[in-house]
Coordinates of C-alpha atoms in Angstrom, one line a residue:
Q130 CA 83.0 -27.3 -110.1
V131 CA 81.4 -29.0 -107.2
N132 CA 77.6 -29.3 -106.5
L133 CA 76.7 -27.8 -103.0
A134 CA 73.5 -28.7 -101.1
E135 CA 71.7 -26.2 -98.9
S136 CA 69.1 -27.2 -96.2
G137 CA 67.2 -25.8 -93.4
G138 CA 65.1 -23.1 -95.2
G139 CA 61.6 -22.6 -94.2
S140 CA 59.2 -20.0 -92.7
G141 CA 59.9 -17.6 -89.8
Q142 CA 58.4 -14.7 -88.3
A143 CA 59.9 -11.2 -88.2
G144 CA 62.1 -10.9 -85.2
G145 CA 62.7 -14.6 -85.2
S146 CA 65.6 -16.7 -86.2
L147 CA 66.5 -19.4 -88.7
R148 CA 69.7 -21.3 -89.6
I149 CA 70.5 -22.6 -93.0
S150 CA 73.3 -25.1 -93.9
C151 CA 75.4 -25.9 -96.9
S152 CA 77.2 -29.3 -97.4
T153 CA 80.2 -29.2 -99.5
S154 CA 80.5 -32.8 -100.1
G155 CA 84.0 -32.9 -98.3
H156 CA 85.5 -30.1 -100.4
Q157 CA 87.4 -27.3 -98.8
F158 CA 87.2 -24.0 -100.6
S159 CA 89.3 -20.9 -100.1
Y160 CA 86.2 -18.8 -99.9
M161 CA 82.5 -19.6 -99.3
G162 CA 79.6 -17.2 -99.6
W163 CA 75.8 -16.8 -99.1
F164 CA 73.7 -15.1 -101.7
R165 CA 70.0 -14.4 -101.7
K166 CA 67.6 -13.8 -104.6
E167 CA 64.3 -12.1 -104.0
P168 CA 61.5 -12.4 -106.7
G169 CA 62.1 -9.9 -109.5
K170 CA 65.5 -8.9 -108.3
E171 CA 69.1 -9.9 -109.0
R172 CA 71.0 -12.3 -106.8
E173 CA 72.6 -10.4 -104.0
G174 CA 75.8 -11.4 -102.1
I175 CA 75.1 -11.2 -98.3
A176 CA 78.1 -12.9 -96.6
T177 CA 81.4 -14.5 -97.3
I178 CA 84.0 -16.4 -95.2
S179 CA 87.6 -17.3 -96.0
A180 CA 88.8 -20.8 -95.1
H181 CA 91.8 -19.5 -93.2
P182 CA 91.7 -17.6 -90.9
G183 CA 87.9 -17.4 -91.2
N184 CA 87.5 -13.7 -92.1
E185 CA 83.8 -12.8 -92.5
Y186 CA 82.2 -10.0 -94.6
Y187 CA 78.5 -9.0 -94.7
A188 CA 76.3 -6.9 -96.9
D189 CA 74.9 -3.9 -95.0
S190 CA 71.5 -5.3 -95.2
V191 CA 72.4 -8.2 -92.9
K192 CA 75.3 -6.9 -90.9
G193 CA 74.6 -7.4 -87.2
R194 CA 71.8 -9.8 -87.8
F195 CA 73.4 -12.7 -89.7
T196 CA 76.4 -14.8 -88.9
V197 CA 78.3 -16.9 -91.4
S198 CA 80.3 -19.9 -89.9
Q199 CA 82.0 -23.0 -91.2
D200 CA 82.8 -26.4 -89.7
N201 CA 85.9 -27.6 -91.6
I202 CA 85.5 -31.1 -90.1
E203 CA 82.0 -31.6 -91.1
H204 CA 82.6 -29.5 -94.4
T205 CA 79.4 -27.6 -93.7
L206 CA 78.7 -23.9 -94.1
Y207 CA 76.1 -22.2 -91.9
L208 CA 74.2 -19.0 -92.0
Q209 CA 72.5 -18.0 -88.7
M210 CA 69.8 -15.4 -89.3
N211 CA 68.5 -13.5 -86.4
N212 CA 66.0 -10.6 -86.1
L213 CA 64.5 -11.6 -89.3
K214 CA 62.8 -9.2 -91.5
P215 CA 60.1 -9.8 -94.2
E216 CA 62.6 -8.4 -96.8
D217 CA 64.8 -11.3 -95.9
T218 CA 62.4 -13.6 -97.8
G219 CA 64.1 -15.1 -100.8
M220 CA 65.9 -18.1 -102.2
Y221 CA 69.3 -18.5 -100.5
Y222 CA 72.3 -20.0 -102.2
C223 CA 75.6 -21.1 -100.9
A224 CA 78.6 -20.8 -103.2
G225 CA 82.3 -21.9 -103.1
T226 CA 85.5 -21.0 -105.0
W227 CA 89.2 -22.1 -104.8
G228 CA 90.1 -18.6 -106.2
Y229 CA 90.6 -15.3 -104.5
V230 CA 87.8 -13.1 -103.2
E231 CA 88.7 -9.3 -102.6
P232 CA 88.2 -8.4 -99.0
G233 CA 84.8 -6.6 -98.4
V234 CA 83.4 -7.4 -101.9
I235 CA 80.8 -10.0 -102.5
R236 CA 80.4 -10.7 -106.2
T237 CA 78.6 -13.6 -107.8
S238 CA 81.2 -13.9 -110.5
D239 CA 83.8 -14.7 -108.0
F240 CA 82.2 -18.1 -107.2
D241 CA 82.0 -21.1 -109.4
S242 CA 80.5 -23.8 -107.3
W243 CA 76.8 -23.3 -106.4
G244 CA 73.9 -25.0 -104.6
Q245 CA 70.4 -25.3 -105.8
G246 CA 69.1 -23.1 -103.1
T247 CA 66.8 -23.2 -100.1
Q248 CA 63.7 -21.1 -99.7
V249 CA 63.3 -18.7 -96.7
A250 CA 60.0 -16.9 -96.1
V251 CA 59.6 -14.3 -93.3
S252 CA 56.1 -13.0 -92.4
S253 CA 55.5 -9.8 -90.6

């Protein structure tokens, strides 16, 4: 288990953009993901990416608006969030695993290393 560190959260307006980052402290996971937790709701998986060849999967709620990417030299995971909506408000967590993640499935239980989260607030 590795501690990950998110950064870059903050406030944005509907229609705007934000980018959040996640440092992996030099560790290379086979899969990484972004999850979101809104107040009163369970943590939701929104995007995953494999280390090689970098296959990406998105939840329907963010598909076409969010892009996950990774810098394998800097060991950093990114989430570019465009066309923000108020319902994107929540705590965003990055996660990693050296195991296998089924294509097209974003499950909290598949990941064993987590960050502390970074808050994103989107106003209308």
